[in-house]
Amino acid sequence: MKLIFATNNQNKVKEIKWALPSNYEIITLEEAGIVIDIPEPYDTLEENAAGKARTIYNMTAANCFSEDTGLEVVGLNGAPGVRSARYAGDKKSPAENMSLLLSNLENKKDRRAQFRTVICLIFEKEEHYFEGVCQGSIGLKPKGAAGFGYDPIFIPDGAVKTFAEMDLQEKNHFSHRKKASDMLVTFLNESS
């Protein structure tokens, strides 16, 4: 089964391809010949995921999906949330985002956080949503060189390492994106 993944983020492509069984062929925007940067102007992960999926569906009429992920920190009233990729500004600098987050948490006792991924699938002209959540906490400083985004400061519950200190197999044991992907696969298996 072929699905277009409406993203330009190669780290997300890698994680999704790793999470889905080999009978699913994930076509990236680049592979589909689509060279656009789809905006994420909405206030919720659901709306951003849907906006990206609808854009690609309207261009191709092909089965496709998109996702949006946010880091929601309890001590920051859920921030950065939907603004996670642009927390420190529109240039999307992971290092600056992490630095600002750690600075904003300096005097906070509650470092609990969660990653939340929402996938919007448009399959046979209908929209479907799948959500994955990973509970954890924010470390005191970045650790590890793997992963991307906030992975160097996020420690999932039940682990002693950050996501950035884990290989993809370890990360997928906890991963919000993997949980949402598993629901996507279950739905597609039941629908085909």
C-alpha atoms as an extended CHARMM CRD file, in Angstrom:
* protein
*
       192  EXT
         1         1  MET       CA              0.0000000000        0.0000000000        0.0000000000  PROA      1               0.0000000000
         2         2  LYS       CA              1.3430000000        3.4230000000       -0.9660000000  PROA      2               0.0000000000
         3         3  LEU       CA              0.8460000000        6.4830000000        1.2180000000  PROA      3               0.0000000000
         4         4  ILE       CA              2.2220000000        9.9910000000        0.7350000000  PROA      4               0.0000000000
         5         5  PHE       CA              3.6500000000       11.3750000000        3.9830000000  PROA      5               0.0000000000
         6         6  ALA       CA              3.0660000000       15.1340000000        3.9570000000  PROA      6               0.0000000000
         7         7  THR       CA              6.3100000000       16.2890000000        5.5540000000  PROA      7               0.0000000000
         8         8  ASN       CA              9.7300000000       17.6220000000        4.6140000000  PROA      8               0.0000000000
         9         9  ASN       CA             11.2130000000       16.4860000000        7.9450000000  PROA      9               0.0000000000
        10        10  GLN       CA             13.5240000000       13.5690000000        7.1130000000  PROA      10              0.0000000000
        11        11  ASN       CA             13.8370000000       12.5980000000       10.8060000000  PROA      11              0.0000000000
        12        12  LYS       CA             10.0760000000       12.0610000000       10.9730000000  PROA      12              0.0000000000
        13        13  VAL       CA             10.1700000000       10.1160000000        7.6840000000  PROA      13              0.0000000000
        14        14  LYS       CA             12.8680000000        7.8360000000        9.1130000000  PROA      14              0.0000000000
        15        15  GLU       CA             10.8850000000        7.1650000000       12.3080000000  PROA      15              0.0000000000
        16        16  ILE       CA              7.6050000000        6.5280000000       10.4550000000  PROA      16              0.0000000000
        17        17  LYS       CA              9.2490000000        4.1980000000        7.9150000000  PROA      17              0.0000000000
        18        18  TRP       CA             10.8840000000        2.2890000000       10.7780000000  PROA      18              0.0000000000
        19        19  ALA       CA              7.5570000000        2.0190000000       12.6130000000  PROA      19              0.0000000000
        20        20  LEU       CA              5.4320000000        0.7950000000        9.6910000000  PROA      20              0.0000000000
        21        21  PRO       CA              5.5370000000       -2.7720000000        8.3060000000  PROA      21              0.0000000000
        22        22  SER       CA              7.3630000000       -3.3000000000        5.0110000000  PROA      22              0.0000000000
        23        23  ASN       CA              4.1200000000       -3.8040000000        3.0510000000  PROA      23              0.0000000000
        24        24  TYR       CA              3.4920000000       -0.0320000000        3.3880000000  PROA      24              0.0000000000
        25        25  GLU       CA              5.3750000000        2.1360000000        0.9320000000  PROA      25              0.0000000000
        26        26  ILE       CA              5.8270000000        5.6210000000        2.3410000000  PROA      26              0.0000000000
        27        27  ILE       CA              6.2870000000        8.2260000000       -0.3750000000  PROA      27              0.0000000000
        28        28  THR       CA              7.9090000000       11.4430000000        0.8060000000  PROA      28              0.0000000000
        29        29  LEU       CA              6.9320000000       14.8040000000       -0.6420000000  PROA      29              0.0000000000
        30        30  GLU       CA             10.2730000000       14.9150000000       -2.4330000000  PROA      30              0.0000000000
        31        31  GLU       CA              9.7080000000       11.4440000000       -3.9280000000  PROA      31              0.0000000000
        32        32  ALA       CA              6.2350000000       12.5510000000       -5.0420000000  PROA      32              0.0000000000
        33        33  GLY       CA              7.7700000000       15.5620000000       -6.7850000000  PROA      33              0.0000000000
        34        34  ILE       CA              6.0590000000       18.0070000000       -4.4320000000  PROA      34              0.0000000000
        35        35  VAL       CA              8.3310000000       20.8730000000       -3.4370000000  PROA      35              0.0000000000
        36        36  ILE       CA              6.3820000000       23.0040000000       -0.9780000000  PROA      36              0.0000000000
        37        37  ASP       CA              6.6900000000       24.0170000000        2.6440000000  PROA      37              0.0000000000
        38        38  ILE       CA              3.2000000000       23.6120000000        4.0860000000  PROA      38              0.0000000000
        39        39  PRO       CA              2.4500000000       26.1970000000        6.7930000000  PROA      39              0.0000000000
        40        40  GLU       CA              1.3010000000       25.2260000000       10.2970000000  PROA      40              0.0000000000
        41        41  PRO       CA             -0.7730000000       28.2690000000       11.2840000000  PROA      41              0.0000000000
        42        42  TYR       CA             -3.2840000000       26.5870000000       13.5770000000  PROA      42              0.0000000000
        43        43  ASP       CA             -3.6460000000       26.4830000000       17.3480000000  PROA      43              0.0000000000
        44        44  THR       CA             -3.9240000000       22.7030000000       17.6790000000  PROA      44              0.0000000000
        45        45  LEU       CA             -1.8790000000       19.7100000000       16.5620000000  PROA      45              0.0000000000
        46        46  GLU       CA             -5.0370000000       18.2250000000       15.0260000000  PROA      46              0.0000000000
        47        47  GLU       CA             -5.6710000000       21.2550000000       12.8090000000  PROA      47              0.0000000000
        48        48  ASN       CA             -2.0380000000       21.4720000000       11.6790000000  PROA      48              0.0000000000
        49        49  ALA       CA             -1.9320000000       17.7600000000       10.8050000000  PROA      49              0.0000000000
        50        50  ALA       CA             -5.2310000000       18.0300000000        8.9300000000  PROA      50              0.0000000000
        51        51  GLY       CA             -4.1350000000       21.1650000000        7.0700000000  PROA      51              0.0000000000
        52        52  LYS       CA             -0.9890000000       19.4720000000        5.7650000000  PROA      52              0.0000000000
        53        53  ALA       CA             -2.8110000000       16.2580000000        4.7820000000  PROA      53              0.0000000000
        54        54  ARG       CA             -5.6000000000       18.1810000000        3.0290000000  PROA      54              0.0000000000
        55        55  THR       CA             -3.0820000000       20.2550000000        1.0840000000  PROA      55              0.0000000000
        56        56  ILE       CA             -1.4220000000       17.1330000000       -0.3210000000  PROA      56              0.0000000000
        57        57  TYR       CA             -4.7170000000       15.3440000000       -0.9110000000  PROA      57              0.0000000000
        58        58  ASN       CA             -6.0640000000       18.3410000000       -2.8440000000  PROA      58              0.0000000000
        59        59  MET       CA             -2.9210000000       18.2960000000       -5.0130000000  PROA      59              0.0000000000
        60        60  THR       CA             -2.7820000000       14.5340000000       -5.6380000000  PROA      60              0.0000000000
        61        61  ALA       CA             -6.1230000000       12.8720000000       -4.7100000000  PROA      61              0.0000000000
        62        62  ALA       CA             -3.8930000000       10.0960000000       -3.2800000000  PROA      62              0.0000000000
        63        63  ASN       CA             -4.1390000000        8.3920000000        0.0790000000  PROA      63              0.0000000000
        64        64  CYS       CA             -1.8940000000       10.4470000000        2.3470000000  PROA      64              0.0000000000
        65        65  PHE       CA             -1.2010000000       11.3920000000        5.9230000000  PROA      65              0.0000000000
        66        66  SER       CA              0.5180000000       14.0080000000        7.9780000000  PROA      66              0.0000000000
        67        67  GLU       CA              1.3790000000       14.4560000000       11.5900000000  PROA      67              0.0000000000
        68        68  ASP       CA              2.0640000000       17.2310000000       14.0210000000  PROA      68              0.0000000000
        69        69  THR       CA              3.8940000000       16.7340000000       17.2830000000  PROA      69              0.0000000000
        70        70  GLY       CA              4.1830000000       18.9490000000       20.3230000000  PROA      70              0.0000000000
        71        71  LEU       CA              6.1020000000       18.8410000000       23.5740000000  PROA      71              0.0000000000
        72        72  GLU       CA              3.7570000000       19.8170000000       26.4050000000  PROA      72              0.0000000000
        73        73  VAL       CA              5.4970000000       20.7760000000       29.6650000000  PROA      73              0.0000000000
        74        74  VAL       CA              3.4100000000       20.8640000000       32.8560000000  PROA      74              0.0000000000
        75        75  GLY       CA              5.5160000000       23.5610000000       34.5720000000  PROA      75              0.0000000000
        76        76  LEU       CA              5.0600000000       25.8140000000       31.5150000000  PROA      76              0.0000000000
        77        77  ASN       CA              1.2710000000       25.3660000000       31.3390000000  PROA      77              0.0000000000
        78        78  GLY       CA              1.5330000000       23.0530000000       28.3270000000  PROA      78              0.0000000000
        79        79  ALA       CA              4.0590000000       25.1420000000       26.3790000000  PROA      79              0.0000000000
        80        80  PRO       CA              5.6560000000       24.9100000000       23.9040000000  PROA      80              0.0000000000
        81        81  GLY       CA              2.8510000000       22.6390000000       22.6050000000  PROA      81              0.0000000000
        82        82  VAL       CA              1.7470000000       23.3980000000       19.0680000000  PROA      82              0.0000000000
        83        83  ARG       CA              4.5840000000       25.9570000000       18.7910000000  PROA      83              0.0000000000
        84        84  SER       CA              7.2840000000       23.3800000000       19.6350000000  PROA      84              0.0000000000
        85        85  ALA       CA              9.2110000000       23.6760000000       16.3500000000  PROA      85              0.0000000000
        86        86  ARG       CA              9.1350000000       27.4890000000       16.5140000000  PROA      86              0.0000000000
        87        87  TYR       CA              9.3670000000       28.0020000000       20.2850000000  PROA      87              0.0000000000
        88        88  ALA       CA             12.4290000000       30.2890000000       20.0140000000  PROA      88              0.0000000000
        89        89  GLY       CA             11.3840000000       31.8450000000       16.6960000000  PROA      89              0.0000000000
        90        90  ASP       CA             10.3690000000       31.0690000000       13.1400000000  PROA      90              0.0000000000
        91        91  LYS       CA             13.7610000000       29.8090000000       11.9850000000  PROA      91              0.0000000000
        92        92  LYS       CA             13.0820000000       26.4600000000       13.7360000000  PROA      92              0.0000000000
        93        93  SER       CA             16.3730000000       26.0750000000       15.6170000000  PROA      93              0.0000000000
        94        94  PRO       CA             16.2990000000       22.9550000000       17.8360000000  PROA      94              0.0000000000
        95        95  ALA       CA             19.2670000000       24.1900000000       19.8950000000  PROA      95              0.0000000000
        96        96  GLU       CA             17.6390000000       27.5690000000       20.5490000000  PROA      96              0.0000000000
        97        97  ASN       CA             14.2940000000       25.9090000000       21.3180000000  PROA      97              0.0000000000
        98        98  MET       CA             15.9280000000       23.6330000000       23.9200000000  PROA      98              0.0000000000
        99        99  SER       CA             17.9160000000       26.4940000000       25.4050000000  PROA      99              0.0000000000
       100       100  LEU       CA             14.7920000000       28.6420000000       25.8200000000  PROA      100             0.0000000000
       101       101  LEU       CA             12.8330000000       25.7400000000       27.3040000000  PROA      101             0.0000000000
       102       102  LEU       CA             15.5470000000       24.9500000000       29.8610000000  PROA      102             0.0000000000
       103       103  SER       CA             15.8460000000       28.6460000000       30.7270000000  PROA      103             0.0000000000
       104       104  ASN       CA             12.0790000000       28.9430000000       31.2400000000  PROA      104             0.0000000000
       105       105  LEU       CA             12.1430000000       25.8690000000       33.5120000000  PROA      105             0.0000000000
       106       106  GLU       CA             15.0600000000       27.0790000000       35.6810000000  PROA      106             0.0000000000
       107       107  ASN       CA             12.9420000000       28.0320000000       38.6980000000  PROA      107             0.0000000000
       108       108  LYS       CA             10.2180000000       25.4250000000       38.2130000000  PROA      108             0.0000000000
       109       109  LYS       CA              9.9990000000       22.3140000000       40.3520000000  PROA      109             0.0000000000
       110       110  ASP       CA              7.5680000000       20.4670000000       38.0820000000  PROA      110             0.0000000000
       111       111  ARG       CA              9.4880000000       19.1830000000       35.0450000000  PROA      111             0.0000000000
       112       112  ARG       CA              6.8610000000       16.6500000000       33.9380000000  PROA      112             0.0000000000
       113       113  ALA       CA              6.1710000000       16.7080000000       30.2170000000  PROA      113             0.0000000000
       114       114  GLN       CA              4.6760000000       14.7150000000       27.4010000000  PROA      114             0.0000000000
       115       115  PHE       CA              5.2360000000       14.3940000000       23.7020000000  PROA      115             0.0000000000
       116       116  ARG       CA              1.9610000000       14.1850000000       21.7840000000  PROA      116             0.0000000000
       117       117  THR       CA              1.6680000000       13.2150000000       18.1170000000  PROA      117             0.0000000000
       118       118  VAL       CA             -1.5030000000       13.5180000000       16.0680000000  PROA      118             0.0000000000
       119       119  ILE       CA             -1.6740000000       11.8200000000       12.6730000000  PROA      119             0.0000000000
       120       120  CYS       CA             -4.3180000000       12.8240000000       10.1420000000  PROA      120             0.0000000000
       121       121  LEU       CA             -4.8780000000       10.1840000000        7.4760000000  PROA      121             0.0000000000
       122       122  ILE       CA             -6.9420000000       10.8270000000        4.3660000000  PROA      122             0.0000000000
       123       123  PHE       CA             -7.8300000000        7.3640000000        3.1050000000  PROA      123             0.0000000000
       124       124  GLU       CA            -10.4020000000        6.6980000000        0.3920000000  PROA      124             0.0000000000
       125       125  LYS       CA            -11.4710000000       10.3680000000        0.6670000000  PROA      125             0.0000000000
       126       126  GLU       CA            -12.1870000000       10.2030000000        4.4250000000  PROA      126             0.0000000000
       127       127  GLU       CA            -10.2190000000       11.7470000000        7.3050000000  PROA      127             0.0000000000
       128       128  HSD       CA             -9.1150000000        9.7020000000       10.3050000000  PROA      128             0.0000000000
       129       129  TYR       CA             -7.0980000000       10.7600000000       13.3550000000  PROA      129             0.0000000000
       130       130  PHE       CA             -4.6740000000        8.8150000000       15.5510000000  PROA      130             0.0000000000
       131       131  GLU       CA             -2.9520000000       10.1050000000       18.6730000000  PROA      131             0.0000000000
       132       132  GLY       CA              0.1210000000        8.8640000000       20.5010000000  PROA      132             0.0000000000
       133       133  VAL       CA              1.3990000000       10.1900000000       23.8360000000  PROA      133             0.0000000000
       134       134  CYS       CA              4.6630000000        9.5970000000       25.6780000000  PROA      134             0.0000000000
       135       135  GLN       CA              4.8360000000       10.7910000000       29.2870000000  PROA      135             0.0000000000
       136       136  GLY       CA              8.1640000000       11.8160000000       30.7390000000  PROA      136             0.0000000000
       137       137  SER       CA             10.1560000000       14.7020000000       32.1570000000  PROA      137             0.0000000000
       138       138  ILE       CA             12.6500000000       17.3480000000       31.0950000000  PROA      138             0.0000000000
       139       139  GLY       CA             16.2790000000       16.7740000000       32.0510000000  PROA      139             0.0000000000
       140       140  LEU       CA             18.5350000000       19.4940000000       33.4540000000  PROA      140             0.0000000000
       141       141  LYS       CA             20.7940000000       19.6120000000       30.3750000000  PROA      141             0.0000000000
       142       142  PRO       CA             20.9660000000       18.0520000000       26.8990000000  PROA      142             0.0000000000
       143       143  LYS       CA             22.3880000000       14.5220000000       26.7110000000  PROA      143             0.0000000000
       144       144  GLY       CA             22.9710000000       12.3030000000       23.6850000000  PROA      144             0.0000000000
       145       145  ALA       CA             23.5070000000       12.8690000000       19.9870000000  PROA      145             0.0000000000
       146       146  ALA       CA             20.7700000000       10.7420000000       18.4020000000  PROA      146             0.0000000000
       147       147  GLY       CA             17.2320000000       11.8160000000       17.6080000000  PROA      147             0.0000000000
       148       148  PHE       CA             16.1450000000       15.3560000000       16.8450000000  PROA      148             0.0000000000
       149       149  GLY       CA             14.2160000000       18.2810000000       18.2500000000  PROA      149             0.0000000000
       150       150  TYR       CA             13.8590000000       18.0990000000       22.0340000000  PROA      150             0.0000000000
       151       151  ASP       CA             15.1130000000       14.4830000000       22.2390000000  PROA      151             0.0000000000
       152       152  PRO       CA             18.3240000000       15.4440000000       24.1440000000  PROA      152             0.0000000000
       153       153  ILE       CA             16.3340000000       16.8140000000       27.1130000000  PROA      153             0.0000000000
       154       154  PHE       CA             13.3050000000       14.4600000000       27.1780000000  PROA      154             0.0000000000
       155       155  ILE       CA             13.4340000000       11.3970000000       29.4530000000  PROA      155             0.0000000000
       156       156  PRO       CA             10.4420000000        9.0930000000       28.9820000000  PROA      156             0.0000000000
       157       157  ASP       CA              8.8120000000        7.5920000000       32.0730000000  PROA      157             0.0000000000
       158       158  GLY       CA             10.3710000000        4.2060000000       32.8090000000  PROA      158             0.0000000000
       159       159  ALA       CA             13.7470000000        5.1780000000       31.2910000000  PROA      159             0.0000000000
       160       160  VAL       CA             16.9320000000        6.6880000000       32.6720000000  PROA      160             0.0000000000
       161       161  LYS       CA             18.2040000000        7.9690000000       29.3110000000  PROA      161             0.0000000000
       162       162  THR       CA             17.0000000000       10.7700000000       27.0790000000  PROA      162             0.0000000000
       163       163  PHE       CA             15.5400000000        9.9680000000       23.6680000000  PROA      163             0.0000000000
       164       164  ALA       CA             18.8030000000       11.2670000000       22.1720000000  PROA      164             0.0000000000
       165       165  GLU       CA             20.7810000000        8.6220000000       24.1040000000  PROA      165             0.0000000000
       166       166  MET       CA             18.6490000000        5.8090000000       22.6180000000  PROA      166             0.0000000000
       167       167  ASP       CA             18.8070000000        4.0510000000       19.2820000000  PROA      167             0.0000000000
       168       168  LEU       CA             15.6140000000        3.9710000000       17.2240000000  PROA      168             0.0000000000
       169       169  GLN       CA             14.5670000000        0.5670000000       18.5620000000  PROA      169             0.0000000000
       170       170  GLU       CA             14.8460000000        1.7510000000       22.1780000000  PROA      170             0.0000000000
       171       171  LYS       CA             13.0960000000        5.0350000000       21.4000000000  PROA      171             0.0000000000
       172       172  ASN       CA             10.2170000000        3.2380000000       19.6700000000  PROA      172             0.0000000000
       173       173  HSD       CA              9.5750000000        1.2930000000       22.8700000000  PROA      173             0.0000000000
       174       174  PHE       CA              8.3020000000        4.5810000000       24.3430000000  PROA      174             0.0000000000
       175       175  SER       CA              7.6670000000        6.7720000000       21.3010000000  PROA      175             0.0000000000
       176       176  HSD       CA              4.5640000000        8.8980000000       20.8620000000  PROA      176             0.0000000000
       177       177  ARG       CA              5.0550000000        8.7490000000       17.0710000000  PROA      177             0.0000000000
       178       178  LYS       CA              5.2990000000        4.9360000000       17.1690000000  PROA      178             0.0000000000
       179       179  LYS       CA              2.0890000000        4.7050000000       19.2180000000  PROA      179             0.0000000000
       180       180  ALA       CA              0.1980000000        6.8750000000       16.7360000000  PROA      180             0.0000000000
       181       181  SER       CA              1.7330000000        4.9120000000       13.8320000000  PROA      181             0.0000000000
       182       182  ASP       CA              0.6180000000        1.6110000000       15.3890000000  PROA      182             0.0000000000
       183       183  MET       CA             -2.9790000000        2.8820000000       15.4670000000  PROA      183             0.0000000000
       184       184  LEU       CA             -2.6440000000        4.0100000000       11.8510000000  PROA      184             0.0000000000
       185       185  VAL       CA             -1.4230000000        0.5290000000       10.8300000000  PROA      185             0.0000000000
       186       186  THR       CA             -4.2290000000       -1.1970000000       12.7510000000  PROA      186             0.0000000000
       187       187  PHE       CA             -6.7920000000        0.9720000000       10.9710000000  PROA      187             0.0000000000
       188       188  LEU       CA             -5.2580000000        0.3560000000        7.5260000000  PROA      188             0.0000000000
       189       189  ASN       CA             -5.0340000000       -3.3960000000        8.1340000000  PROA      189             0.0000000000
       190       190  GLU       CA             -8.6960000000       -3.4980000000        9.1020000000  PROA      190             0.0000000000
       191       191  SER       CA             -9.6780000000       -1.3520000000        6.1040000000  PROA      191             0.0000000000
       192       192  SER       CA             -7.8710000000       -3.2670000000        3.3980000000  PROA      192             0.0000000000
